[in-house]
PDB file of C-alpha atoms in Angstrom:
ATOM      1  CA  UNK A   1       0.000   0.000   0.000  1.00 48.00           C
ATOM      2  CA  UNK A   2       2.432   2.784   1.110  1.00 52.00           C
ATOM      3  CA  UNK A   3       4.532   1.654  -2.708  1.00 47.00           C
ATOM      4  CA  UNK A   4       1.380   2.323  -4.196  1.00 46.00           C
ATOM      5  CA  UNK A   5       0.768   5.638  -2.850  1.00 50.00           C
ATOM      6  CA  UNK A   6       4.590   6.757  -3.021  1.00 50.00           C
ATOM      7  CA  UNK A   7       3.860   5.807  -6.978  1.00 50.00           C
ATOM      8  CA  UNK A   8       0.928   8.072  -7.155  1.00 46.00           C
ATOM      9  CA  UNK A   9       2.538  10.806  -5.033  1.00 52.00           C
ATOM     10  CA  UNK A  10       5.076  10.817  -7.738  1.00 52.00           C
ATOM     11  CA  UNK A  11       2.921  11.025 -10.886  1.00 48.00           C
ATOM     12  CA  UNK A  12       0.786  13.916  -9.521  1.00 52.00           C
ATOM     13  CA  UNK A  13       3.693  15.825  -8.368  1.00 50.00           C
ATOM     14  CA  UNK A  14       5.277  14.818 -12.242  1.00 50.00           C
ATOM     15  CA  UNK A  15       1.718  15.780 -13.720  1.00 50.00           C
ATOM     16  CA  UNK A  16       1.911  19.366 -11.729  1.00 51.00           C
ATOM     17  CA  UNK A  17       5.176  20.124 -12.480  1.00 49.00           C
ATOM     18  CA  UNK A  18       4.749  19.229 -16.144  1.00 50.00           C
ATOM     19  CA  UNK A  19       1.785  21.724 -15.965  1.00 46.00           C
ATOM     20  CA  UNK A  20       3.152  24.412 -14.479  1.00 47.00           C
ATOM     21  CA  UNK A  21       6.190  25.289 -16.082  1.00 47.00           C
ATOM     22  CA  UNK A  22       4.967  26.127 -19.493  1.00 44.00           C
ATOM     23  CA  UNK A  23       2.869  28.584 -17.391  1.00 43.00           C
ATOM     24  CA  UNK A  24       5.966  29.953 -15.918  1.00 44.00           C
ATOM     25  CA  UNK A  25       7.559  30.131 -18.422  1.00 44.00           C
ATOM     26  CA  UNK A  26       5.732  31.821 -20.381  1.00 42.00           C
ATOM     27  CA  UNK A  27       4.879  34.598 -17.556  1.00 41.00           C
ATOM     28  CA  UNK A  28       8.761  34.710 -17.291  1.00 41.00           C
ATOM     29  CA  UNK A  29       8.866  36.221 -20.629  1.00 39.00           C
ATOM     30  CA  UNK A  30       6.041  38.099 -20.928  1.00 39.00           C
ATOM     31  CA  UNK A  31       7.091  41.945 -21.742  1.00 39.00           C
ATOM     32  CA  UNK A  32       6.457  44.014 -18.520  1.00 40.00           C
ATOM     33  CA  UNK A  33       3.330  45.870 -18.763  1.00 38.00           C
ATOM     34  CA  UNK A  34       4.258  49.428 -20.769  1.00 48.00           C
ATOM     35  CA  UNK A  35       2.560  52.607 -20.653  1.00 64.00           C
ATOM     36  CA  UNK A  36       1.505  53.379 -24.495  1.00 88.00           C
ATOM     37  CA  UNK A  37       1.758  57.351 -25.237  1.00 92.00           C
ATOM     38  CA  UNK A  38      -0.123  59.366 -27.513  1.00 94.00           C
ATOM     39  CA  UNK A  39       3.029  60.151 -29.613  1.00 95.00           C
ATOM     40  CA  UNK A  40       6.390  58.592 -29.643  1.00 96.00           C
ATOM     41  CA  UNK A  41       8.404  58.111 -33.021  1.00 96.00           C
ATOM     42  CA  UNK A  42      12.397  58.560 -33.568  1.00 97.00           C
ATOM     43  CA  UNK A  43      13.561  61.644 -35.258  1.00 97.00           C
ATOM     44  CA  UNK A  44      17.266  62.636 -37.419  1.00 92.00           C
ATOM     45  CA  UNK A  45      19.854  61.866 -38.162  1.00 97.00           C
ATOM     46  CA  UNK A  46      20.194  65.205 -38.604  1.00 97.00           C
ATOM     47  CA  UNK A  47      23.437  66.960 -39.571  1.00 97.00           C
ATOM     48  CA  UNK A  48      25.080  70.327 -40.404  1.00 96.00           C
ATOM     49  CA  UNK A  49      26.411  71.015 -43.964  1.00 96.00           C
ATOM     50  CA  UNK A  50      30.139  69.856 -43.187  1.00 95.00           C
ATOM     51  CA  UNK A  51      29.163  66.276 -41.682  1.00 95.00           C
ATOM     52  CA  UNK A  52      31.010  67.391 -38.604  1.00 96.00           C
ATOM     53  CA  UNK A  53      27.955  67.520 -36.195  1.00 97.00           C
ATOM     54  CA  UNK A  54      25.100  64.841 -36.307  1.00 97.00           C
ATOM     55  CA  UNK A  55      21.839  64.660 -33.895  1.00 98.00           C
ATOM     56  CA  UNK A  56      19.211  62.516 -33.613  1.00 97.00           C
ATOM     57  CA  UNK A  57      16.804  60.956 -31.064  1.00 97.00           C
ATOM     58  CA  UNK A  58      13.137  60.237 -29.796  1.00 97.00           C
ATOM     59  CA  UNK A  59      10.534  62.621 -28.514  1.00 97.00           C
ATOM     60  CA  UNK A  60       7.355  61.165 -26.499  1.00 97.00           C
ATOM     61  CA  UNK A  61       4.093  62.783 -25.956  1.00 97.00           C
ATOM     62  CA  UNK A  62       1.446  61.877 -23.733  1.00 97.00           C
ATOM     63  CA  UNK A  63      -1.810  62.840 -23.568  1.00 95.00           C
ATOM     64  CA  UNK A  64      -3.321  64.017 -20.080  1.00 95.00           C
ATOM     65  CA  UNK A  65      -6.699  65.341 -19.088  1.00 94.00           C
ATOM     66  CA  UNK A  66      -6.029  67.500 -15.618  1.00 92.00           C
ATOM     67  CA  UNK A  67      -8.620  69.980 -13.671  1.00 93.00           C
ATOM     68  CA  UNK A  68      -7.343  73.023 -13.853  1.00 90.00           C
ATOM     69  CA  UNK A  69      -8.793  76.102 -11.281  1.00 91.00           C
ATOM     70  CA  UNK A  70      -9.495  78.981 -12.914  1.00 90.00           C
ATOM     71  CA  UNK A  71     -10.571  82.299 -11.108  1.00 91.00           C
ATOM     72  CA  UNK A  72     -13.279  84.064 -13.347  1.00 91.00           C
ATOM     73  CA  UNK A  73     -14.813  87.649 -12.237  1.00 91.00           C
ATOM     74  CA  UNK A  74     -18.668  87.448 -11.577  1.00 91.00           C
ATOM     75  CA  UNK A  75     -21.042  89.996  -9.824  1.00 90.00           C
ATOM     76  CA  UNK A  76     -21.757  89.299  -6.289  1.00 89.00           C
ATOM     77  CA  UNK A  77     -23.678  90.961  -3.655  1.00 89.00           C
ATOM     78  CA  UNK A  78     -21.170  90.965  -0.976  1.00 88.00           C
ATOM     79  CA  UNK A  79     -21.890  92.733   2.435  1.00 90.00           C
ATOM     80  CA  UNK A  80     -19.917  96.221   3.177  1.00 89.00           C
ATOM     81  CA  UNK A  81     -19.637  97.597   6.388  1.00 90.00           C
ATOM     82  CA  UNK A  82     -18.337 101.548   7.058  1.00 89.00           C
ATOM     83  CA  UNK A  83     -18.343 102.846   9.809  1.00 88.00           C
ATOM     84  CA  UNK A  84     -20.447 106.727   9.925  1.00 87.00           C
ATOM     85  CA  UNK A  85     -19.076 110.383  11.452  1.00 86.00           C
ATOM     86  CA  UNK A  86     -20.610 108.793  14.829  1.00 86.00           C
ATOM     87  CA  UNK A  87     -18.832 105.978  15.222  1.00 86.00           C
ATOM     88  CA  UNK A  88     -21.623 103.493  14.146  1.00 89.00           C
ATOM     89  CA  UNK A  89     -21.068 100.591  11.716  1.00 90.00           C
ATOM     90  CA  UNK A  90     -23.611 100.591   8.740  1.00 88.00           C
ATOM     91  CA  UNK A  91     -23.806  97.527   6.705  1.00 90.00           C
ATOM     92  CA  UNK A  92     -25.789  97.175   3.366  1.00 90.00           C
ATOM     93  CA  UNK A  93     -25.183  94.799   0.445  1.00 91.00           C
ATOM     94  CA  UNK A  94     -23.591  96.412  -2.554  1.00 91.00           C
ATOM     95  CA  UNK A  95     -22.729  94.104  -6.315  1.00 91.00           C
ATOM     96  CA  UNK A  96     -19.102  93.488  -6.909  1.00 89.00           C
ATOM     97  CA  UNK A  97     -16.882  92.202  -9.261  1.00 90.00           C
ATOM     98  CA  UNK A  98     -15.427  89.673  -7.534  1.00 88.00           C
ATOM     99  CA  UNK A  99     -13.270  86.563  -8.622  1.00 90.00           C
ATOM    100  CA  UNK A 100     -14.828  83.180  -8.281  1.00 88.00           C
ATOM    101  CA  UNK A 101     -12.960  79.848  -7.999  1.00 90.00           C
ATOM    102  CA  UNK A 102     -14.082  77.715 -10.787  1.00 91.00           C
ATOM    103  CA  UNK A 103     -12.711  74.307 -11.487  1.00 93.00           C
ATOM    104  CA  UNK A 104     -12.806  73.140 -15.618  1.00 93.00           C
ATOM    105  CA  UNK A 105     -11.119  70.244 -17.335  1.00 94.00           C
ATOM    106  CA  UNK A 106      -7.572  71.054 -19.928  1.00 92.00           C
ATOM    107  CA  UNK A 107      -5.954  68.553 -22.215  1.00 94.00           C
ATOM    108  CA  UNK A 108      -2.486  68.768 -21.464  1.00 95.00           C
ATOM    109  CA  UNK A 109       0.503  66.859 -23.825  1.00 97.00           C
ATOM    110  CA  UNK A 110       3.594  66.836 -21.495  1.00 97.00           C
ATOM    111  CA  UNK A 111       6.245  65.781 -23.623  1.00 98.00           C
ATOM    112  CA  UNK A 112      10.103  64.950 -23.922  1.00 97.00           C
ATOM    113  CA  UNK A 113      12.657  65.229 -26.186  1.00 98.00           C
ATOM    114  CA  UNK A 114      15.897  62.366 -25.817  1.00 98.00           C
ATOM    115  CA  UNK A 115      18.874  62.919 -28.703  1.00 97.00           C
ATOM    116  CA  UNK A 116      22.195  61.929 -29.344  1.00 98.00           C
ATOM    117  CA  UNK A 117      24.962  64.278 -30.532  1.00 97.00           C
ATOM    118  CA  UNK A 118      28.076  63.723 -31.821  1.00 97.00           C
ATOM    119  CA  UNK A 119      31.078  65.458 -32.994  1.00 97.00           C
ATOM    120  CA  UNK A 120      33.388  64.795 -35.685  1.00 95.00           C
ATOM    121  CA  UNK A 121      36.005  67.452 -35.278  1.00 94.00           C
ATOM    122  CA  UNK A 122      36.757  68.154 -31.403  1.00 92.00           C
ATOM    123  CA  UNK A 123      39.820  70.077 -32.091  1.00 90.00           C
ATOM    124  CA  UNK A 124      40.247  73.556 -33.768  1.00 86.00           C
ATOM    125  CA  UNK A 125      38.509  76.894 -33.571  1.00 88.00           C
ATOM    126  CA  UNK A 126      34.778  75.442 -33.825  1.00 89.00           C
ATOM    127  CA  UNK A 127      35.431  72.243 -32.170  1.00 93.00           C
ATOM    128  CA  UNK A 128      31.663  71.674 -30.727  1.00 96.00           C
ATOM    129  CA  UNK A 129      28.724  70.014 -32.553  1.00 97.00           C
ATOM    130  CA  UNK A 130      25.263  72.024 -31.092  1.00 97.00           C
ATOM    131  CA  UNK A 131      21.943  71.171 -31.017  1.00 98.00           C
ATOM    132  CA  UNK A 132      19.362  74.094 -30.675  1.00 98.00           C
ATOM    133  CA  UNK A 133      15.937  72.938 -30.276  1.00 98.00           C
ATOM    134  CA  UNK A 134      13.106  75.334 -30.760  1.00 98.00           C
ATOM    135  CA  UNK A 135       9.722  74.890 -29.360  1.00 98.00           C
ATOM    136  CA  UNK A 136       6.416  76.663 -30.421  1.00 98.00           C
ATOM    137  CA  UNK A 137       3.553  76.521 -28.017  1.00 97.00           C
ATOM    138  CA  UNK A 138       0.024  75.800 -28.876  1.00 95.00           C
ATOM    139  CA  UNK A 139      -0.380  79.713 -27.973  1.00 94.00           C
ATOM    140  CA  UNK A 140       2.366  80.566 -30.427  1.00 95.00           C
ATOM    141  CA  UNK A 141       5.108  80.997 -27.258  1.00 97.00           C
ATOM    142  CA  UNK A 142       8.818  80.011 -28.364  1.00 97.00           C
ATOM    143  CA  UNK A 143      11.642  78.838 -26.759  1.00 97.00           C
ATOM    144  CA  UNK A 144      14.762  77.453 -27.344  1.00 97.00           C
ATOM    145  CA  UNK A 145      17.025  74.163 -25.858  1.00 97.00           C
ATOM    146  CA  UNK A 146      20.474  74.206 -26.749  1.00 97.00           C
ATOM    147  CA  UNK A 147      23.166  71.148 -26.037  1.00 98.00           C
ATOM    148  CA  UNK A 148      26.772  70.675 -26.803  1.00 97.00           C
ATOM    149  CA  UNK A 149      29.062  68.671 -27.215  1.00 97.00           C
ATOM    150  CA  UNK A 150      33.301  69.291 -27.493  1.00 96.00           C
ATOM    151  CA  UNK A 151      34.376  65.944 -26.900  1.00 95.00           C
ATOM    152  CA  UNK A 152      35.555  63.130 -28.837  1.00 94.00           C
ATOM    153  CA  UNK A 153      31.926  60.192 -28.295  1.00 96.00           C
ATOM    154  CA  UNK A 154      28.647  61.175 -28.104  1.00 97.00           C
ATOM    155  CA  UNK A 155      26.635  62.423 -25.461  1.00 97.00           C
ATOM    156  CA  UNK A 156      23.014  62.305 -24.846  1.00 97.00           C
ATOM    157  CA  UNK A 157      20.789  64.788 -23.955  1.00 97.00           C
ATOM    158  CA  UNK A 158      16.755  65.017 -22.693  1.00 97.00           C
ATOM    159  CA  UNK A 159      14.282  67.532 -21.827  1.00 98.00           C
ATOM    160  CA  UNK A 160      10.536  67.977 -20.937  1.00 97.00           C
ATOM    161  CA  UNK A 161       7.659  70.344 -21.584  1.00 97.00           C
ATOM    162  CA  UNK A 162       4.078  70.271 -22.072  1.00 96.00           C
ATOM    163  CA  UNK A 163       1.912  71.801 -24.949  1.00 96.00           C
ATOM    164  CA  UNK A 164       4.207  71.944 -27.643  1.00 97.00           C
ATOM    165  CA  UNK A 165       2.676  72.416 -31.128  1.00 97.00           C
ATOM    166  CA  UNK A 166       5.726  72.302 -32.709  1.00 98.00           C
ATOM    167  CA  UNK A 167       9.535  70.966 -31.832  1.00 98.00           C
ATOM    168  CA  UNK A 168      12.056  71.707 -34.961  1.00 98.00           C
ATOM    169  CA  UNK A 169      16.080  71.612 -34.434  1.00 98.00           C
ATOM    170  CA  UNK A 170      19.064  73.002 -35.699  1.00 98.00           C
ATOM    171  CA  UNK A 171      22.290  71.228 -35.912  1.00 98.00           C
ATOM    172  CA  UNK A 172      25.390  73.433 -36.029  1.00 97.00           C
ATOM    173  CA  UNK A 173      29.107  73.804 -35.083  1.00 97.00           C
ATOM    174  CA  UNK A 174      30.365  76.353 -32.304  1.00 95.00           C
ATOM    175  CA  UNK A 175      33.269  77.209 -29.520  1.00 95.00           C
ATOM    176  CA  UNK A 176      32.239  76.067 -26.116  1.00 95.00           C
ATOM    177  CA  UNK A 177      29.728  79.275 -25.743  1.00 95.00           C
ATOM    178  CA  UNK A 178      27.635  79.101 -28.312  1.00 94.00           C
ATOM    179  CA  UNK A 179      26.927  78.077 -31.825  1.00 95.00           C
ATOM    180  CA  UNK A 180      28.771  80.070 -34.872  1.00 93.00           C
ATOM    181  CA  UNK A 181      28.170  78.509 -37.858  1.00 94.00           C
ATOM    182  CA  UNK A 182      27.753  75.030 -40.498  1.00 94.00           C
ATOM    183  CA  UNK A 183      24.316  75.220 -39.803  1.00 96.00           C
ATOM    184  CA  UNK A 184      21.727  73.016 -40.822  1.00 96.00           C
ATOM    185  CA  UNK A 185      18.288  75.207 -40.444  1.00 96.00           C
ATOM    186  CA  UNK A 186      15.524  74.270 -38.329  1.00 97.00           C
ATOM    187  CA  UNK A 187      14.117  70.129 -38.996  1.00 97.00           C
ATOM    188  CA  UNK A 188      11.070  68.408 -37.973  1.00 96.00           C
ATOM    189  CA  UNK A 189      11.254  66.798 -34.797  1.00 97.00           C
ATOM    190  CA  UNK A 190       7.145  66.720 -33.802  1.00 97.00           C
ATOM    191  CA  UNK A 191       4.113  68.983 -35.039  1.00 96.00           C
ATOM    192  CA  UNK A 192       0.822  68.134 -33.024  1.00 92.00           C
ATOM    193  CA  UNK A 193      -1.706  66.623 -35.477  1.00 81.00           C
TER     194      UNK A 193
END
């Protein structure tokens, strides 16, 4: 009796086993759950005229709805009190303009921008590649990113915003201040659809 039930002990533990591990194997390698974005695509190579600079990289953009509080004026009979030549307080209700608290729902699209630059001539007079990124807001605001890089292997670079309608980039050669010249003009890196 007890061989018999060592026997069957085995085969159900065999049978489990045998069961089991495709199942964990297969969770093993199942990709990590990922966040999908509203945007993300690669952008470049870009480079300026000479060859001696080269960019490129990924920008994400996600998509976020947010409550946003506002303060909007409104007429409001609010209660004034003044006190007259004798000392007494008088209070009536007068209408103001007054601001009012309101609370209302934005789309926001916070985004960022990863490259790669490199630089093909790190000696002499202009011996940094620059990247100048220039962003245009959905209310037509601009601003500009710039990077660097004097050395002899690449470096990366990242930055974030929110709201951008537009991203472009400029590729160019400079001193270790600022970029002079060899440049490529301003190149898609995102436009809002």
């Amino acid at each position: 009796m007890r061989l018999v039930s060592r026997i069957l002990i085995g085969v159900t533990a065999a049978t489990m086993m045998s069961v089991a591990a495709p199942v964990a194997a297969n969770a093993a390698t199942a990709p990590a759950s990922s966040a999908t974005h509203y945007y993300q695509a690669g952008w470049g190579p870009y480079s300026s005229p000479s060859g001696k600079s080269k960019a490129e990289g990924q920008v994400t953009v996600d998509k976020k709805i947010v409550k946003v509080k506002v303060f909007v004026k409104k007429w409001k009979r609010v209660l004034v009190c003044k006190k007259d030549k004798h000392g007494k307080l008088i209070c009536k209700k007068v209408w103001r303009l007054v601001k009012v608290p309101v609370w209302k729902t934005e789309t926001h699209y916070p985004f960022k921008v990863d490259s790669t630059l490199h630089n093909y001539k790190w000696w002499g007079k202009y011996g940094c590649a620059w990247e100048t990124f220039k962003v245009v807001g959905f209310d037509g605001s601009t601003y500009y990113k710039s990077f660097r890089n004097c050395g002899k292997h690449p470096k990366s670079y990242s930055f974030t915003g929110k709201n951008a309608k537009h991203i472009f980039v400029d590729v160019s050669r400079g001193n270790p201040w600022r970029p002079k010249n060899d440049h490529s003009g301003y190149k898609d890196v995102y436009h809002h659809a």
